[in-house]
XYZ file of C-alpha atoms in Angstrom:
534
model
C 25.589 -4.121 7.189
C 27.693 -4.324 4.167
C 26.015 -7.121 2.489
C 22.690 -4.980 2.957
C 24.348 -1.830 1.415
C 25.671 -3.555 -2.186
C 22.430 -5.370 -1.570
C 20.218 -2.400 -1.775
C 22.634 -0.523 -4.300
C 22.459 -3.170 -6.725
C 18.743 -2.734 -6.929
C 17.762 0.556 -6.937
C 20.802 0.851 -10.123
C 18.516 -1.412 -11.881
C 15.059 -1.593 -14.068
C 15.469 -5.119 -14.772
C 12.889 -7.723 -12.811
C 14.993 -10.407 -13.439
C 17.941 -8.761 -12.107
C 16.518 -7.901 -8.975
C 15.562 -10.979 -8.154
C 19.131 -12.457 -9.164
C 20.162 -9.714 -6.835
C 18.292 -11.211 -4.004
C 18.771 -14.681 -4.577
C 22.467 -13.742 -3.912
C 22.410 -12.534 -1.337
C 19.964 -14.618 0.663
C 21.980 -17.553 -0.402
C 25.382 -15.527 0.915
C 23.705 -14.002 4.332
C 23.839 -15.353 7.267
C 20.241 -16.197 8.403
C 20.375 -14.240 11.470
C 21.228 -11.071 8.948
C 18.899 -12.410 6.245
C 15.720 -12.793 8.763
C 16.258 -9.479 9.216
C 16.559 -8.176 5.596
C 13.491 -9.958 4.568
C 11.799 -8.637 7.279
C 12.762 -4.816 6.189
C 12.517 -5.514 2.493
C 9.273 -7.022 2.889
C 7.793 -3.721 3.996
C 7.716 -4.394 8.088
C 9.153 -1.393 10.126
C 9.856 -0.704 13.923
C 9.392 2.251 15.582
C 11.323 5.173 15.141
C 13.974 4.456 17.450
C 15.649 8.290 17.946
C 14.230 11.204 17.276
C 14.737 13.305 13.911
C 16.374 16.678 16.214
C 18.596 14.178 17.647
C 20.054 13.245 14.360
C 19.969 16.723 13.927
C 21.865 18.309 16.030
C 24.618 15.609 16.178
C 25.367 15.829 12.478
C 25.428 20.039 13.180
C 28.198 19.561 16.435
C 29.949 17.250 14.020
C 30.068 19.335 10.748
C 29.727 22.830 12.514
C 26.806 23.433 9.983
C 24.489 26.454 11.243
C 20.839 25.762 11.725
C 20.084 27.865 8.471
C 22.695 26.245 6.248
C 21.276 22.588 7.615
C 17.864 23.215 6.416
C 18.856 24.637 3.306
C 21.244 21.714 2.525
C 17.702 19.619 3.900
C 16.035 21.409 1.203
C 18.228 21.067 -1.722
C 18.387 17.412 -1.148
C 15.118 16.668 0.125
C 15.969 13.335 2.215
C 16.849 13.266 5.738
C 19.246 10.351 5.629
C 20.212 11.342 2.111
C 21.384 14.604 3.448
C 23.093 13.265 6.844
C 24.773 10.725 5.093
C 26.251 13.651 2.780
C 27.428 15.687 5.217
C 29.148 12.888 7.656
C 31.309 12.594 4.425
C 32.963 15.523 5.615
C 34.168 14.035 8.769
C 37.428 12.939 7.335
C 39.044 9.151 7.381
C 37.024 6.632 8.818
C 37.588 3.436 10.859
C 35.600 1.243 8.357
C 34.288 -1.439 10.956
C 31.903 -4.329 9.427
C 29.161 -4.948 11.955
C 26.710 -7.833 10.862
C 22.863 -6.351 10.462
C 21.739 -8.632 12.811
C 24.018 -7.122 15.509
C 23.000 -3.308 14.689
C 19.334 -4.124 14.821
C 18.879 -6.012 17.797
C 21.711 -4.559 20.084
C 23.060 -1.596 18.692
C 19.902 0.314 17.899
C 17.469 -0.374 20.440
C 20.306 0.512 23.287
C 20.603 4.087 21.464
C 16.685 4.926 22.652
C 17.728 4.308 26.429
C 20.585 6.535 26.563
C 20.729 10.186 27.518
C 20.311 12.875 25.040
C 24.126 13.854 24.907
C 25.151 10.131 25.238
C 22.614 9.504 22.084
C 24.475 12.151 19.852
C 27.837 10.786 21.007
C 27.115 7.167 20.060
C 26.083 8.637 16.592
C 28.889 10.331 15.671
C 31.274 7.124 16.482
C 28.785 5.219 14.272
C 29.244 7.983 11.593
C 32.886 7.696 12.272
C 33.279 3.879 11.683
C 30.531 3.786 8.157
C 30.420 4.528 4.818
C 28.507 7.218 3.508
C 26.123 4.426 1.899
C 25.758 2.583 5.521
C 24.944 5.717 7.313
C 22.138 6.630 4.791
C 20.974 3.247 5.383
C 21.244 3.195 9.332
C 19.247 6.467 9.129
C 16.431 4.944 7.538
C 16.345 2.152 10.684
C 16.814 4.674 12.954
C 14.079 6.740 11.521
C 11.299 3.686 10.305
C 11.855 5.055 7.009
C 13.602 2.039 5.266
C 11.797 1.325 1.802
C 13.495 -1.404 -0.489
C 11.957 -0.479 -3.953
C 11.246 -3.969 -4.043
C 7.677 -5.899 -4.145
C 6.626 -8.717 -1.899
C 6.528 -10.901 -4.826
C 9.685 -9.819 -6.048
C 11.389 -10.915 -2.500
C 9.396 -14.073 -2.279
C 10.854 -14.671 -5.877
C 14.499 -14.010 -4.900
C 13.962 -16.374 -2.111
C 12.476 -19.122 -4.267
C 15.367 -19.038 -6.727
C 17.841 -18.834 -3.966
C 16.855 -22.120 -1.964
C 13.966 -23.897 -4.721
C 11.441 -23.407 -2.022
C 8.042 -23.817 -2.902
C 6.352 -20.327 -3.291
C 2.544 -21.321 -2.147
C 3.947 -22.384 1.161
C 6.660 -19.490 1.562
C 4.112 -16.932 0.622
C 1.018 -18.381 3.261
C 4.017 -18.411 6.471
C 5.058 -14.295 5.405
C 1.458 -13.730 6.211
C 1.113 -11.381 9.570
C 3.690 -11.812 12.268
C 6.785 -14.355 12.382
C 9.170 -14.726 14.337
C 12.599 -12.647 13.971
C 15.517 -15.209 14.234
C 17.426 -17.139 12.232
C 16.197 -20.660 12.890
C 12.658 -19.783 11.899
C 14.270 -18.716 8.857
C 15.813 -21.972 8.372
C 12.308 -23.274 8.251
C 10.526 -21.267 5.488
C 11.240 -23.948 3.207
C 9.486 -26.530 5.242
C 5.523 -27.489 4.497
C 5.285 -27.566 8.271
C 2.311 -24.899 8.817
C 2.798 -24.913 13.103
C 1.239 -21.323 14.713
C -0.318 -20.060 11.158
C -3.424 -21.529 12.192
C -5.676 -18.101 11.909
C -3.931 -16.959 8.678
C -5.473 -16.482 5.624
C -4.516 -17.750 2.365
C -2.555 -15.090 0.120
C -5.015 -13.130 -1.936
C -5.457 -14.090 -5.571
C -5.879 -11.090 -7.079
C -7.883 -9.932 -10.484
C -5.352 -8.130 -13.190
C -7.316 -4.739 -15.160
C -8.698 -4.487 -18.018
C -9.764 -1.975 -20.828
C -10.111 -3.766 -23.661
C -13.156 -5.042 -25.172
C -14.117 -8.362 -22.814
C -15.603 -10.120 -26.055
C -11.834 -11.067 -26.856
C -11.442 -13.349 -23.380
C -13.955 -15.673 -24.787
C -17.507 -16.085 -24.387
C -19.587 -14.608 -21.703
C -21.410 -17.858 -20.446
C -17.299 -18.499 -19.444
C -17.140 -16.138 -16.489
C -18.642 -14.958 -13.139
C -19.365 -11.393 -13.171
C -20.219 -9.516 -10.341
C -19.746 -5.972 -9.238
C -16.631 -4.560 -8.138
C -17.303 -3.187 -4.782
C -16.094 0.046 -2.904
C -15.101 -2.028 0.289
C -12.554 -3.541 2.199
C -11.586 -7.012 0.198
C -10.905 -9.547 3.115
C -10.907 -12.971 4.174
C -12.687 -14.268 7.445
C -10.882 -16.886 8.909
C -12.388 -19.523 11.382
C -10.138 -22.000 12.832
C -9.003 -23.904 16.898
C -12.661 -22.209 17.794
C -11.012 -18.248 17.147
C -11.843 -16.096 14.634
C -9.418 -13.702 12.177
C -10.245 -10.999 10.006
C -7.534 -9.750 7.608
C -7.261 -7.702 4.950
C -5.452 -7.670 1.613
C -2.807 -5.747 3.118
C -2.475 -8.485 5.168
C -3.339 -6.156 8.454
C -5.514 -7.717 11.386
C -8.734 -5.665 11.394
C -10.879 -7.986 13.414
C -11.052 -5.301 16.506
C -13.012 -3.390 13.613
C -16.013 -5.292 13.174
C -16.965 -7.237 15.996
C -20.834 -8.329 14.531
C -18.381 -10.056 11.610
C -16.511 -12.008 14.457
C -19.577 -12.852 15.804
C -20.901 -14.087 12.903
C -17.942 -16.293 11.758
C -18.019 -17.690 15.217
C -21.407 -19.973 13.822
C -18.961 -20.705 10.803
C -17.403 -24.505 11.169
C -13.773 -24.734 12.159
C -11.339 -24.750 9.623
C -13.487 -22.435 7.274
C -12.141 -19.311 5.140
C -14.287 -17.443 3.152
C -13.081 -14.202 0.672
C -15.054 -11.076 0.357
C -15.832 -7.867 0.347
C -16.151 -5.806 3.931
C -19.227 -3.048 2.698
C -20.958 -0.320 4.520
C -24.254 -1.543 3.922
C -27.703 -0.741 5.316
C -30.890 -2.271 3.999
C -30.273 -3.239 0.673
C -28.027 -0.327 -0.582
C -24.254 0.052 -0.359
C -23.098 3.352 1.705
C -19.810 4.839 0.746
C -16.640 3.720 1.527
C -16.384 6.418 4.325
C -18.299 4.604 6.877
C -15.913 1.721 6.822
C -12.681 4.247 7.296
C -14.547 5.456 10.581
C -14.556 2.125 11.578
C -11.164 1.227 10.562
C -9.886 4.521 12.325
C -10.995 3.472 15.978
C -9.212 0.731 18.492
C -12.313 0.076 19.974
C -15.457 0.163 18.187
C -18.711 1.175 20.206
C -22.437 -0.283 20.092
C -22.820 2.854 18.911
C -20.406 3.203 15.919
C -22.089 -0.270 15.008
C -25.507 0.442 15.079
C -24.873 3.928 13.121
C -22.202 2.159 10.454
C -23.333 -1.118 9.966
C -21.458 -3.469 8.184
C -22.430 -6.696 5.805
C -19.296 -9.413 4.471
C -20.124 -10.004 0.727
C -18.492 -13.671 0.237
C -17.536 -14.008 -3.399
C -15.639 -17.291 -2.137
C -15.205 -20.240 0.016
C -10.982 -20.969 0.061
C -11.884 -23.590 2.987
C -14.729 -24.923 4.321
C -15.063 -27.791 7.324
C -11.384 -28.056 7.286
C -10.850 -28.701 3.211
C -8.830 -26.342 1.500
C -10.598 -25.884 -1.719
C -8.934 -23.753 -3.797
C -7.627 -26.300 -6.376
C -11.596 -26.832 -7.072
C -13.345 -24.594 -10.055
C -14.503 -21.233 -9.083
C -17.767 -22.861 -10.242
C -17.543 -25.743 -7.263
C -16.328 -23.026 -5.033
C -19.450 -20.857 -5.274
C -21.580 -24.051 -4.610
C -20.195 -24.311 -1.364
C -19.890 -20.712 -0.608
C -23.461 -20.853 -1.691
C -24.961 -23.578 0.718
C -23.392 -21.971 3.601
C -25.132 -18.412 3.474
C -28.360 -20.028 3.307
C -27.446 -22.676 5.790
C -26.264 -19.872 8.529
C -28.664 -17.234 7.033
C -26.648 -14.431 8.682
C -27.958 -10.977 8.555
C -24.709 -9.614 8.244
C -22.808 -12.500 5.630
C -24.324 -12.519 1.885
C -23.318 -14.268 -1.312
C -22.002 -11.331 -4.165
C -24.983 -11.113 -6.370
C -23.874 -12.788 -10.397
C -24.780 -10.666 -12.820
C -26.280 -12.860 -16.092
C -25.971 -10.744 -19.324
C -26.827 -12.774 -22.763
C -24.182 -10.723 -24.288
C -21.100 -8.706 -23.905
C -22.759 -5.627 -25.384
C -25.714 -5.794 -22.716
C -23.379 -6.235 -19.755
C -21.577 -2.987 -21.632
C -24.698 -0.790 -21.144
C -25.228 -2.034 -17.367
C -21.678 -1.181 -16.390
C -22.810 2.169 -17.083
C -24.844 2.107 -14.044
C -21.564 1.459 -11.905
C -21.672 4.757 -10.408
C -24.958 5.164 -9.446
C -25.197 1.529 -7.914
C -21.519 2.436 -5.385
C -19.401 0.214 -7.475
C -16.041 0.752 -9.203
C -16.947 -1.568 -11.977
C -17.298 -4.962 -12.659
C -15.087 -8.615 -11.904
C -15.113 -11.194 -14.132
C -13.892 -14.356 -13.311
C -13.531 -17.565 -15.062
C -15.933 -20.368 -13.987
C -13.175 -23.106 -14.108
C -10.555 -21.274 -12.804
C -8.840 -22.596 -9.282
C -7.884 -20.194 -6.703
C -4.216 -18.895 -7.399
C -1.857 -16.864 -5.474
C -1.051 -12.927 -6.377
C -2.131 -11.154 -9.268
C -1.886 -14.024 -12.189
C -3.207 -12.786 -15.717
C -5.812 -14.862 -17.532
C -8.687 -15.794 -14.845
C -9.884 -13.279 -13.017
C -10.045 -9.471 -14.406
C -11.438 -6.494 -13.446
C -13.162 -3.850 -15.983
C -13.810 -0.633 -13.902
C -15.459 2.327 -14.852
C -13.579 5.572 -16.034
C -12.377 7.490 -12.956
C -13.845 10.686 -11.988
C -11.301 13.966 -13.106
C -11.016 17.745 -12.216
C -8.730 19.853 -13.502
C -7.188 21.560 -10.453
C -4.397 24.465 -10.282
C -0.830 22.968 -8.643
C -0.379 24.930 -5.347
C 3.112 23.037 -3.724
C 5.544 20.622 -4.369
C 7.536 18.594 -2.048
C 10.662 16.505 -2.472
C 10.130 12.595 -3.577
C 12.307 9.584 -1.389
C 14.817 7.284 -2.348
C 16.401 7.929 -6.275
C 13.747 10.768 -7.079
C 14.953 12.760 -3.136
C 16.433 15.167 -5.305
C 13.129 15.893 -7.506
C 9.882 17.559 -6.670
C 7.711 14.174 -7.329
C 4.877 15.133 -4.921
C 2.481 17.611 -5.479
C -0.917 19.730 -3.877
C -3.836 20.671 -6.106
C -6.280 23.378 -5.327
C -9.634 24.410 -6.826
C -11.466 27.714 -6.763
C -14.124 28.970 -3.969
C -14.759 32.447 -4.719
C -11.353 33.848 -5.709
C -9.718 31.489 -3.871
C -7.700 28.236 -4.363
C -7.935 25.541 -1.735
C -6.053 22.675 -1.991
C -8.215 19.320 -2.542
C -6.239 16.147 -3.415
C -2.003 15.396 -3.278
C -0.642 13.008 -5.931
C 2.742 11.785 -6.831
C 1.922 9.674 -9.753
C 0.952 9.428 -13.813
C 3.793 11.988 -14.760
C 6.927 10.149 -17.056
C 10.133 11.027 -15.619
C 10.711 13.448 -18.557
C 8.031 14.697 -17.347
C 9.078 15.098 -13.763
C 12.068 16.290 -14.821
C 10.646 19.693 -16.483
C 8.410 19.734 -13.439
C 11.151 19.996 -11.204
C 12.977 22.908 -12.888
C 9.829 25.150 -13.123
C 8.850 24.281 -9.774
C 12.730 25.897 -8.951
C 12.005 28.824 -11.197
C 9.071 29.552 -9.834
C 8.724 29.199 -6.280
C 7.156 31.736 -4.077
C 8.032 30.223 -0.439
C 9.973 26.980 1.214
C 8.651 25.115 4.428
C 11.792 22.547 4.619
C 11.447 20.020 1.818
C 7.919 21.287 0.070
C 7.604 24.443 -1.765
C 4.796 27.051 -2.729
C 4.931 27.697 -6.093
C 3.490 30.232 -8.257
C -0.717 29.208 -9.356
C 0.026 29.101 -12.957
C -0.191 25.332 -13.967
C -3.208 23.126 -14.545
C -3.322 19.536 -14.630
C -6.399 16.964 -14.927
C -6.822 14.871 -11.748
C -8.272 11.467 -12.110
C -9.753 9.799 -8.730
C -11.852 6.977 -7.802
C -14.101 8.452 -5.125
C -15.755 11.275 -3.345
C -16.531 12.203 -0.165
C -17.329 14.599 2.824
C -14.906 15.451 5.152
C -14.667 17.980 7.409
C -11.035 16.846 8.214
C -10.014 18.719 4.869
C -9.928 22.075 4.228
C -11.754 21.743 0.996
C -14.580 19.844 2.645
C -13.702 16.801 0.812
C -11.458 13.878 0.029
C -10.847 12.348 -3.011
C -9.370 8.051 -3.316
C -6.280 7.204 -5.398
C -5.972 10.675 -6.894
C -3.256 10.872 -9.679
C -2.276 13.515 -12.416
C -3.422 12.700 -15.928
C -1.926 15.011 -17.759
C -0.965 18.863 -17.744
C -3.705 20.923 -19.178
C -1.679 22.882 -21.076
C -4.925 24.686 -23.090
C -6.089 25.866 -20.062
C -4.957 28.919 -17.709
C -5.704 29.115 -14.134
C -8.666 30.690 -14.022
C -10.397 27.781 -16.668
C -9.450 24.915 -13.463
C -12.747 23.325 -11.543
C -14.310 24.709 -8.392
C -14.929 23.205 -5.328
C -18.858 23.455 -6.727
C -18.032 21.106 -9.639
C -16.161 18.927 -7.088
C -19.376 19.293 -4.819
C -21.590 17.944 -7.995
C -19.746 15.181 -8.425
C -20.858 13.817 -5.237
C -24.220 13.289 -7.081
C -23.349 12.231 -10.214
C -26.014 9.711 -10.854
C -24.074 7.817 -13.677
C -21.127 6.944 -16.295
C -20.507 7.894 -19.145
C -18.558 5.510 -20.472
């Protein structure tokens, strides 16, 4: 566990990319592999189930400290992190037994025999664990305990650490982290190896486009690229291979139970075909919002039903394998060729090549961007013609120039405490906008402010609060702030009626008083908003 701690310390006291992955390198190249299996899984964003519950912890920090209920959830409040706060208060204890327990042993012994003892036996076992850790390792076994372990750390970053660590090759470590792997430590020992045994129905890691907002005139000519439009969907690749069928998306979750017209469909493919696209709520010829896919996405099982009333069309903007050849070290340009062939070879209703867009110039594909809106796109992609297939998001090849997000300027209602460094700040916040003479709360966002920013934030929101529920606060209506999102929608889920995507805080209007923020109406119009203005 110790190894883990300075591990995670040494991290989150840094800004530097380059010394985070120097971090990691170490200490994959120090850990034992049954530890480090386990710290790649957790740092790569996996969790297990919460394994206690959060009373539990509760009351067996109280017995131990002899805090009150009332002085617990203040001290909850003030810090504004569970484990932060337990790990604060076991402190007080007195001397500790320092023990050294490898991670490996905690997580597949200790831990999961907690959840099958007795309540009193559970809050027993706690303490002696309190008793025997440093206030570092308890904040961390809290986090396990709870499924609330975040390593600050990207994917890449990990993938990285582990490349500089052992030299492995990064295409091939990057395709076996895809989906589920085994948990010990001789799979570990493998990573390095080409060997590509029981990833058969994998996909390939997504290459993914980097933004844009410059002028597009100055990354060469426009006879250089593939342009299409960005869609509102779910970006995926449909993988056919051994006679089965996989659907995964970008997140690199299994949605196949989702769609089952798409598994269908793929089952005509050839084996040893994957093809990338977009997942779109699509009926005739017109693109329905992105809310139809989410009620497909929320279900286990989807009905006939739910199919015929959502239907669902894979856009393929490429072909990563086809008849068992991995292709992506061809052109995008050869790519589409294929990709092309095979929709009108298998003329599926439901699979479709991404329409190209041919401008003449940069200044006409300028003025049909404008139409983004009105068309259900987020923009357009532009992708070079001879570029291969990469891995992650690599600048140079493939970009994406989206329309200007959608904004409201909306009153700040609560606050609630961030995680990790920022626990002790008010990093989170709820919006409202008028009905009547009323503010209800529309959209939460926790990001665009600087932390000098977040820092002023957080006093006023002190100054000025009007009631606490645990770690969020009611504060006093006074402060507007512009709201950018992507989309709109319906949803009678919400109080407000609707739901926003990706909202985030522009700035703080500070010309405007409450009474000058949006109403739900102007939310309500923006439904309709027939185009951009760019």
């Amino acid at each position: 566990m110790k190894r883990l701690v300075a591990l995670f310390e040494a991290i989150d006291t840094t800004t530097s990319t380059k010394n985070k992955v120097t971090h990691l390198a170490e200490y994959f190249r120090a850990a034992p592999p049954a530890d480090a299996i386990w710290t790649l899984y957790y740092f790569l964003g996996r969790k297990q189930k919460r394994l206690v519950k959060r009373k539990m912890i509760q009351e067996a920090v109280q017995e131990l400290s002899g805090l009150p209920d009332w002085l617990f959830e203040e001290s909850y409040s003030a810090v504004g992190d569970l484990a932060e706060t337990i790990a604060l208060l076991t402190e007080t204890i007195g001397p500790k037994a320092l023990s050294d327990v490898p991670l490996h042993i905690w997580v597949q012994d200790r831990l999961p025999s907690l959840s099958k003892l007795p309540d009193e036996a559970q809050k027993d076992r706690l303490k002696q664990w309190w008793r025997e850790l440093s206030t570092e390792e308890v904040f961390i076994l809290t986090k396990l305990l709870t499924g609330g372990f975040r390593s600050g750390v990207s994917e890449r970053l990990v993938i990285r650490g582990l490349v500089e660590a052992f030299q492995w090759d990064e295409a091939v470590l990057s395709e076996k982290l895809i989906g589920d792997w085994p948990i010990t430590d001789e799979w570990f020992l493998t990573l390095g190896s080409a060997q590509r045994e029981g990833l058969s129905l994998y996909p390939y890691p997504f290459f993914l486009a980097s933004p844009t907002d410059d002028d597009p005139g100055l990354l060469g000519d426009i006879s250089e690229f593939a342009v299409e439009w960005k869609w509102d969907g779910i970006r995926s690749q449909i993988v056919k291979r051994e006679g089965q069928v996989a659907i995964w998306s970008r997140g690199e979750e299994l949605i196949s139970q989702s769609f089952p017209e798409l598994i269908a469909m793929a089952g005509t493919l050839p084996d040893g075909t994957v093809l990338d696209g977009e997942i779109l709520a699509y009926e005739g010829d017109t693109a329905r919002a992105f809310a139809n896919l989410q009620k497909r996405l929320q279900r286990k099982k989807v009905s006939d039903k739910m199919v015929k009333d959502n239907p669902v069309v894979f856009f393929g903007f490429d072909c990563l394998q086809w008849a068992g050849l991995d292709l992506r070290d061809q052109t995008l340009k050869q790519r589409r060729e294929t990709l092309d062939k095979a929709v009108r070879e298998f003329a599926h209703p439901t699979l479709r090549a991404s329409h190209l867009i041919h401008c003449q110039t940069w200044a006409d594909l300028f003025e049909l961007r404008k139409e983004s809106r009105s068309r259900q796109v987020e923009g357009l992609m532009l992708k070079r013609w001879n570029s291969v297939y990469q891995m992650g998001r690599k600048k140079g090849d493939w970009w994406k120039w989206k329309i200007d997000p959608m904004t409201l300027d909306a009153v700040m209602l609560y606050a609630q405490a961030g995680h990790g460094k920022r626990a002790n700040l008010y990093t989170d916040y709820t919006f409202g906008l008028w009905k009547d003479q009323t503010l209800v709360p529309f959209a939460k966002a926790y990001s665009g402010l600087s932390n000098e920013e977040i820092n002023k934030l957080d006093a006023w929101i002190r100054k000025h609060t009007l009631e606490r529920f645990g770690p969020v606060r009611s504060v006093m209506p006074l402060k507007v702030f512009e709201i950018a999102f992507e989309g709109i929608a319906l949803s009678p889920r919400h109080k407000a009626g609707i739901a926003v995507r990706f909202p985030r805080i522009l700035r703080e209007r500070l010309d405007k008083k409450p009474e000058d923020a949006d109403s739900l109406a102007s939310a309500m119009e923006l439904l309709n908003a027939p185009t951009v203005q760019s």
